[in-house]
Amino acid sequence: MIETFSPKWFYINKLDDKNQKEVNNLFKKFIKNDNNFGQPSGWNCNVKTSFQHPNNIQAPWDQFLDITKPRFNEFLNEIGFHKNAEIQTKEIWANKYRRGDSQEYHTHSTCDCNLSMVYFHTVNEDDHCKFVFYNNDRDNYQLSGLSDVLSIPNAHCEPIIEQGGILIFPSFYPHLVSPHRGRRERITFSANFNIRAKKI
């Protein structure tokens, strides 16, 4: 379902148990192998990731996208179109959070990426994982002086995260991921897309 905040929006849903097991079986070996993960230059955090790692292409990403396609299509149907569009998958990768690992405040926005998705593959009940969207108008509230005197609503938004959950949101949204506190590794998959009007 589409939810809004200030007046931003995101799509949130989850895969059913069957699809979650299917994804787990597909990625078990890839995730277990630490040689598939590293630390990219420019990331100011300690999470291990397959982003820009040469082994990332060995993961079954096409099959994962096939499994998540019904949810992605549901999002597209809910949000609606003004015109015919084409969607390109730009990049997709896995993240491994060990105890204390987190993801810094960042966006996914680039000149050829405008839509992002996160899949929460493994979330521990004792982790209390927080994925936090920030309202990037907060600086304007501070500069104008409004935040000094008024209780401005929705400075940030924390979707309720469940294992198997899928978030889809505009890539320019600033967001972060809280430090991992669970006993098992937290595993997430991230994907960036470019959605543009079809050329006639």
PDB file of C-alpha atoms in Angstrom:
ATOM      1  CA  MET A   1       0.000   0.000   0.000  1.00  0.00           C
ATOM      2  CA  ILE A   2       1.123   3.568  -0.608  1.00  0.00           C
ATOM      3  CA  GLU A   3       1.706   5.626   2.526  1.00  0.00           C
ATOM      4  CA  THR A   4       2.513   9.331   2.579  1.00  0.00           C
ATOM      5  CA  PHE A   5       4.449  11.659   4.844  1.00  0.00           C
ATOM      6  CA  SER A   6       5.111  15.365   4.468  1.00  0.00           C
ATOM      7  CA  PRO A   7       3.923  14.862   1.528  1.00  0.00           C
ATOM      8  CA  LYS A   8       6.337  12.107   0.570  1.00  0.00           C
ATOM      9  CA  TRP A   9       5.364   8.499  -0.076  1.00  0.00           C
ATOM     10  CA  PHE A  10       6.730   4.991  -0.114  1.00  0.00           C
ATOM     11  CA  TYR A  11       5.416   1.560  -1.009  1.00  0.00           C
ATOM     12  CA  ILE A  12       5.638  -1.189   1.614  1.00  0.00           C
ATOM     13  CA  ASN A  13       4.585  -4.838   1.435  1.00  0.00           C
ATOM     14  CA  LYS A  14       6.207  -8.233   1.896  1.00  0.00           C
ATOM     15  CA  LEU A  15       6.787 -11.517   0.119  1.00  0.00           C
ATOM     16  CA  ASP A  16       4.721 -14.472   1.265  1.00  0.00           C
ATOM     17  CA  ASP A  17       6.431 -17.345   3.104  1.00  0.00           C
ATOM     18  CA  LYS A  18       6.797 -19.434  -0.057  1.00  0.00           C
ATOM     19  CA  ASN A  19       8.582 -16.651  -1.934  1.00  0.00           C
ATOM     20  CA  GLN A  20      10.777 -15.858   1.077  1.00  0.00           C
ATOM     21  CA  LYS A  21      11.925 -19.489   1.209  1.00  0.00           C
ATOM     22  CA  GLU A  22      12.555 -19.423  -2.528  1.00  0.00           C
ATOM     23  CA  VAL A  23      14.779 -16.342  -2.184  1.00  0.00           C
ATOM     24  CA  ASN A  24      16.551 -17.887   0.803  1.00  0.00           C
ATOM     25  CA  ASN A  25      17.346 -21.069  -1.155  1.00  0.00           C
ATOM     26  CA  LEU A  26      18.595 -19.076  -4.146  1.00  0.00           C
ATOM     27  CA  PHE A  27      20.964 -16.899  -2.114  1.00  0.00           C
ATOM     28  CA  LYS A  28      22.086 -19.197   0.717  1.00  0.00           C
ATOM     29  CA  LYS A  29      25.505 -20.002  -0.786  1.00  0.00           C
ATOM     30  CA  PHE A  30      26.148 -16.478  -2.043  1.00  0.00           C
ATOM     31  CA  ILE A  31      25.385 -14.873   1.332  1.00  0.00           C
ATOM     32  CA  LYS A  32      27.390 -17.439   3.314  1.00  0.00           C
ATOM     33  CA  ASN A  33      30.551 -16.757   1.293  1.00  0.00           C
ATOM     34  CA  ASP A  34      32.308 -13.723   2.819  1.00  0.00           C
ATOM     35  CA  ASN A  35      34.479 -13.494  -0.297  1.00  0.00           C
ATOM     36  CA  ASN A  36      31.442 -12.030  -2.080  1.00  0.00           C
ATOM     37  CA  PHE A  37      31.401  -8.983   0.207  1.00  0.00           C
ATOM     38  CA  GLY A  38      33.637  -6.021   0.861  1.00  0.00           C
ATOM     39  CA  GLN A  39      33.730  -2.326   1.747  1.00  0.00           C
ATOM     40  CA  PRO A  40      33.365   0.083  -1.202  1.00  0.00           C
ATOM     41  CA  SER A  41      35.360   3.296  -1.201  1.00  0.00           C
ATOM     42  CA  GLY A  42      33.230   6.274  -0.260  1.00  0.00           C
ATOM     43  CA  TRP A  43      30.938   4.374   2.123  1.00  0.00           C
ATOM     44  CA  ASN A  44      31.161   5.834   5.630  1.00  0.00           C
ATOM     45  CA  CYS A  45      29.869   2.781   7.451  1.00  0.00           C
ATOM     46  CA  ASN A  46      30.995  -0.700   8.467  1.00  0.00           C
ATOM     47  CA  VAL A  47      28.379  -2.845   6.698  1.00  0.00           C
ATOM     48  CA  LYS A  48      29.725  -5.533   4.333  1.00  0.00           C
ATOM     49  CA  THR A  49      28.239  -5.353   0.843  1.00  0.00           C
ATOM     50  CA  SER A  50      28.408  -6.919  -2.602  1.00  0.00           C
ATOM     51  CA  PHE A  51      27.939  -3.441  -4.134  1.00  0.00           C
ATOM     52  CA  GLN A  52      30.643  -2.902  -6.820  1.00  0.00           C
ATOM     53  CA  HIS A  53      32.174  -6.265  -5.850  1.00  0.00           C
ATOM     54  CA  PRO A  54      33.299  -8.364  -8.841  1.00  0.00           C
ATOM     55  CA  ASN A  55      31.472 -11.427  -7.446  1.00  0.00           C
ATOM     56  CA  ASN A  56      28.117  -9.619  -7.331  1.00  0.00           C
ATOM     57  CA  ILE A  57      27.289 -10.783 -10.858  1.00  0.00           C
ATOM     58  CA  GLN A  58      27.375 -14.403  -9.609  1.00  0.00           C
ATOM     59  CA  ALA A  59      24.251 -13.878  -7.497  1.00  0.00           C
ATOM     60  CA  PRO A  60      20.897 -14.917  -9.061  1.00  0.00           C
ATOM     61  CA  TRP A  61      19.550 -11.389  -9.305  1.00  0.00           C
ATOM     62  CA  ASP A  62      17.361 -12.030 -12.357  1.00  0.00           C
ATOM     63  CA  GLN A  63      15.515 -14.767 -10.472  1.00  0.00           C
ATOM     64  CA  PHE A  64      15.131 -12.489  -7.454  1.00  0.00           C
ATOM     65  CA  LEU A  65      13.607  -9.762  -9.630  1.00  0.00           C
ATOM     66  CA  ASP A  66      11.206 -12.339 -11.114  1.00  0.00           C
ATOM     67  CA  ILE A  67      10.063 -13.306  -7.610  1.00  0.00           C
ATOM     68  CA  THR A  68       9.542  -9.702  -6.523  1.00  0.00           C
ATOM     69  CA  LYS A  69       7.941  -8.626  -9.813  1.00  0.00           C
ATOM     70  CA  PRO A  70       4.311  -9.080  -8.605  1.00  0.00           C
ATOM     71  CA  ARG A  71       4.972  -6.673  -5.713  1.00  0.00           C
ATOM     72  CA  PHE A  72       6.734  -4.233  -8.021  1.00  0.00           C
ATOM     73  CA  ASN A  73       3.789  -4.371 -10.437  1.00  0.00           C
ATOM     74  CA  GLU A  74       1.389  -3.821  -7.539  1.00  0.00           C
ATOM     75  CA  PHE A  75       3.344  -0.683  -6.650  1.00  0.00           C
ATOM     76  CA  LEU A  76       3.194   0.558 -10.256  1.00  0.00           C
ATOM     77  CA  ASN A  77      -0.565  -0.096 -10.449  1.00  0.00           C
ATOM     78  CA  GLU A  78      -1.174   1.779  -7.185  1.00  0.00           C
ATOM     79  CA  ILE A  79       0.993   4.775  -8.037  1.00  0.00           C
ATOM     80  CA  GLY A  80      -0.324   5.055 -11.612  1.00  0.00           C
ATOM     81  CA  PHE A  81       1.163   6.505 -14.805  1.00  0.00           C
ATOM     82  CA  HIS A  82       0.788   9.744 -16.760  1.00  0.00           C
ATOM     83  CA  LYS A  83       2.354   8.152 -19.835  1.00  0.00           C
ATOM     84  CA  ASN A  84       3.951   4.918 -21.020  1.00  0.00           C
ATOM     85  CA  ALA A  85       7.165   4.232 -19.175  1.00  0.00           C
ATOM     86  CA  GLU A  86      10.175   1.969 -19.376  1.00  0.00           C
ATOM     87  CA  ILE A  87      12.060   0.682 -16.345  1.00  0.00           C
ATOM     88  CA  GLN A  88      15.735  -0.208 -16.341  1.00  0.00           C
ATOM     89  CA  THR A  89      17.431  -2.070 -13.503  1.00  0.00           C
ATOM     90  CA  LYS A  90      20.641  -0.121 -12.873  1.00  0.00           C
ATOM     91  CA  GLU A  91      22.219  -2.114 -10.033  1.00  0.00           C
ATOM     92  CA  ILE A  92      21.313  -4.595  -7.340  1.00  0.00           C
ATOM     93  CA  TRP A  93      23.344  -5.881  -4.414  1.00  0.00           C
ATOM     94  CA  ALA A  94      23.319  -7.546  -0.973  1.00  0.00           C
ATOM     95  CA  ASN A  95      24.277  -6.139   2.438  1.00  0.00           C
ATOM     96  CA  LYS A  96      25.399  -8.028   5.558  1.00  0.00           C
ATOM     97  CA  TYR A  97      25.035  -6.351   8.944  1.00  0.00           C
ATOM     98  CA  ARG A  98      26.923  -7.902  11.842  1.00  0.00           C
ATOM     99  CA  ARG A  99      26.393  -6.748  15.413  1.00  0.00           C
ATOM    100  CA  GLY A 100      26.959  -2.986  15.583  1.00  0.00           C
ATOM    101  CA  ASP A 101      26.945  -2.479  11.790  1.00  0.00           C
ATOM    102  CA  SER A 102      24.786   0.296  10.358  1.00  0.00           C
ATOM    103  CA  GLN A 103      24.269   2.382   7.213  1.00  0.00           C
ATOM    104  CA  GLU A 104      24.944   6.108   7.330  1.00  0.00           C
ATOM    105  CA  TYR A 105      22.576   8.896   6.247  1.00  0.00           C
ATOM    106  CA  HIS A 106      22.612   8.786   2.437  1.00  0.00           C
ATOM    107  CA  THR A 107      20.579   8.750  -0.769  1.00  0.00           C
ATOM    108  CA  HIS A 108      20.747   6.520  -3.862  1.00  0.00           C
ATOM    109  CA  SER A 109      20.145   9.354  -6.291  1.00  0.00           C
ATOM    110  CA  THR A 110      22.263   9.640  -9.442  1.00  0.00           C
ATOM    111  CA  CYS A 111      21.638  11.028 -12.928  1.00  0.00           C
ATOM    112  CA  ASP A 112      20.420   7.607 -14.130  1.00  0.00           C
ATOM    113  CA  CYS A 113      18.673   6.326 -11.004  1.00  0.00           C
ATOM    114  CA  ASN A 114      15.382   7.661  -9.627  1.00  0.00           C
ATOM    115  CA  LEU A 115      13.669   4.724  -7.914  1.00  0.00           C
ATOM    116  CA  SER A 116      15.043   2.362  -5.254  1.00  0.00           C
ATOM    117  CA  MET A 117      13.946  -0.839  -3.557  1.00  0.00           C
ATOM    118  CA  VAL A 118      15.069  -2.623  -0.390  1.00  0.00           C
ATOM    119  CA  TYR A 119      14.245  -6.233   0.453  1.00  0.00           C
ATOM    120  CA  PHE A 120      14.661  -7.295   4.084  1.00  0.00           C
ATOM    121  CA  HIS A 121      15.901 -10.855   3.671  1.00  0.00           C
ATOM    122  CA  THR A 122      16.824 -11.570   7.313  1.00  0.00           C
ATOM    123  CA  VAL A 123      15.552  -9.482  10.220  1.00  0.00           C
ATOM    124  CA  ASN A 124      15.896 -10.725  13.794  1.00  0.00           C
ATOM    125  CA  GLU A 125      13.040 -10.284  16.244  1.00  0.00           C
ATOM    126  CA  ASP A 126      15.559  -9.054  18.830  1.00  0.00           C
ATOM    127  CA  ASP A 127      17.151  -6.596  16.389  1.00  0.00           C
ATOM    128  CA  HIS A 128      14.496  -3.827  16.258  1.00  0.00           C
ATOM    129  CA  CYS A 129      15.797  -2.848  12.816  1.00  0.00           C
ATOM    130  CA  LYS A 130      15.033   0.764  11.930  1.00  0.00           C
ATOM    131  CA  PHE A 131      15.020   2.044   8.363  1.00  0.00           C
ATOM    132  CA  VAL A 132      14.558   5.791   8.721  1.00  0.00           C
ATOM    133  CA  PHE A 133      13.457   8.231   6.016  1.00  0.00           C
ATOM    134  CA  TYR A 134      14.361  11.852   6.726  1.00  0.00           C
ATOM    135  CA  ASN A 135      12.408  14.883   5.613  1.00  0.00           C
ATOM    136  CA  ASN A 136      14.928  16.856   3.557  1.00  0.00           C
ATOM    137  CA  ASP A 137      12.907  20.023   4.183  1.00  0.00           C
ATOM    138  CA  ARG A 138      14.070  20.005   7.811  1.00  0.00           C
ATOM    139  CA  ASP A 139      16.895  22.460   7.003  1.00  0.00           C
ATOM    140  CA  ASN A 140      14.333  24.885   5.600  1.00  0.00           C
ATOM    141  CA  TYR A 141      12.307  24.590   8.798  1.00  0.00           C
ATOM    142  CA  GLN A 142      15.421  25.368  10.826  1.00  0.00           C
ATOM    143  CA  LEU A 143      16.596  28.236   8.589  1.00  0.00           C
ATOM    144  CA  SER A 144      13.147  29.830   8.659  1.00  0.00           C
ATOM    145  CA  GLY A 145      12.991  29.613  12.450  1.00  0.00           C
ATOM    146  CA  LEU A 146       9.790  27.561  12.423  1.00  0.00           C
ATOM    147  CA  SER A 147      11.405  24.569  14.113  1.00  0.00           C
ATOM    148  CA  ASP A 148      12.477  26.830  17.021  1.00  0.00           C
ATOM    149  CA  VAL A 149       8.885  27.594  17.983  1.00  0.00           C
ATOM    150  CA  LEU A 150       6.623  24.962  16.406  1.00  0.00           C
ATOM    151  CA  SER A 151       6.389  21.192  16.733  1.00  0.00           C
ATOM    152  CA  ILE A 152       6.897  20.407  13.047  1.00  0.00           C
ATOM    153  CA  PRO A 153       5.380  16.989  12.237  1.00  0.00           C
ATOM    154  CA  ASN A 154       7.142  14.220  10.395  1.00  0.00           C
ATOM    155  CA  ALA A 155      10.775  15.271  10.599  1.00  0.00           C
ATOM    156  CA  HIS A 156      11.422  11.629   9.835  1.00  0.00           C
ATOM    157  CA  CYS A 157       9.477   8.436   9.186  1.00  0.00           C
ATOM    158  CA  GLU A 158      10.213   4.871  10.298  1.00  0.00           C
ATOM    159  CA  PRO A 159       8.351   2.208   8.299  1.00  0.00           C
ATOM    160  CA  ILE A 160       7.589  -0.945  10.265  1.00  0.00           C
ATOM    161  CA  ILE A 161      10.185  -3.444   9.071  1.00  0.00           C
ATOM    162  CA  GLU A 162       9.459  -7.175   8.874  1.00  0.00           C
ATOM    163  CA  GLN A 163      11.420 -10.086   7.482  1.00  0.00           C
ATOM    164  CA  GLY A 164      10.485 -10.483   3.831  1.00  0.00           C
ATOM    165  CA  GLY A 165       9.481  -6.829   3.637  1.00  0.00           C
ATOM    166  CA  ILE A 166       9.864  -4.743   0.480  1.00  0.00           C
ATOM    167  CA  LEU A 167      10.234  -0.950   0.403  1.00  0.00           C
ATOM    168  CA  ILE A 168      10.087   1.047  -2.836  1.00  0.00           C
ATOM    169  CA  PHE A 169      10.798   4.779  -2.762  1.00  0.00           C
ATOM    170  CA  PRO A 170      12.284   7.669  -4.784  1.00  0.00           C
ATOM    171  CA  SER A 171      16.074   7.389  -4.808  1.00  0.00           C
ATOM    172  CA  PHE A 172      16.592  10.979  -3.639  1.00  0.00           C
ATOM    173  CA  TYR A 173      15.033  10.319  -0.208  1.00  0.00           C
ATOM    174  CA  PRO A 174      17.664  10.640   2.527  1.00  0.00           C
ATOM    175  CA  HIS A 175      17.626   7.566   4.760  1.00  0.00           C
ATOM    176  CA  LEU A 176      19.719   5.506   7.157  1.00  0.00           C
ATOM    177  CA  VAL A 177      19.694   2.044   8.751  1.00  0.00           C
ATOM    178  CA  SER A 178      20.058   1.663  12.517  1.00  0.00           C
ATOM    179  CA  PRO A 179      22.922  -0.334  14.124  1.00  0.00           C
ATOM    180  CA  HIS A 180      22.316  -4.069  14.102  1.00  0.00           C
ATOM    181  CA  ARG A 181      21.579  -5.502  17.575  1.00  0.00           C
ATOM    182  CA  GLY A 182      20.352  -9.011  16.730  1.00  0.00           C
ATOM    183  CA  ARG A 183      22.063 -12.355  17.291  1.00  0.00           C
ATOM    184  CA  ARG A 184      22.088 -13.350  13.594  1.00  0.00           C
ATOM    185  CA  GLU A 185      23.313 -11.239  10.706  1.00  0.00           C
ATOM    186  CA  ARG A 186      20.787  -8.841   9.230  1.00  0.00           C
ATOM    187  CA  ILE A 187      20.673  -9.326   5.440  1.00  0.00           C
ATOM    188  CA  THR A 188      19.155  -6.835   3.019  1.00  0.00           C
ATOM    189  CA  PHE A 189      19.087  -6.523  -0.769  1.00  0.00           C
ATOM    190  CA  SER A 190      19.070  -3.103  -2.419  1.00  0.00           C
ATOM    191  CA  ALA A 191      18.211  -2.217  -6.015  1.00  0.00           C
ATOM    192  CA  ASN A 192      18.208   0.951  -8.084  1.00  0.00           C
ATOM    193  CA  PHE A 193      16.051   1.564 -11.131  1.00  0.00           C
ATOM    194  CA  ASN A 194      15.597   4.251 -13.726  1.00  0.00           C
ATOM    195  CA  ILE A 195      12.015   4.858 -14.807  1.00  0.00           C
ATOM    196  CA  ARG A 196      11.485   7.178 -17.753  1.00  0.00           C
ATOM    197  CA  ALA A 197       8.873   7.976 -20.383  1.00  0.00           C
ATOM    198  CA  LYS A 198       9.137   5.657 -23.378  1.00  0.00           C
ATOM    199  CA  LYS A 199      10.566   7.242 -26.469  1.00  0.00           C
ATOM    200  CA  ILE A 200       8.126   7.081 -29.335  1.00  0.00           C
TER     201      ILE A 200
END
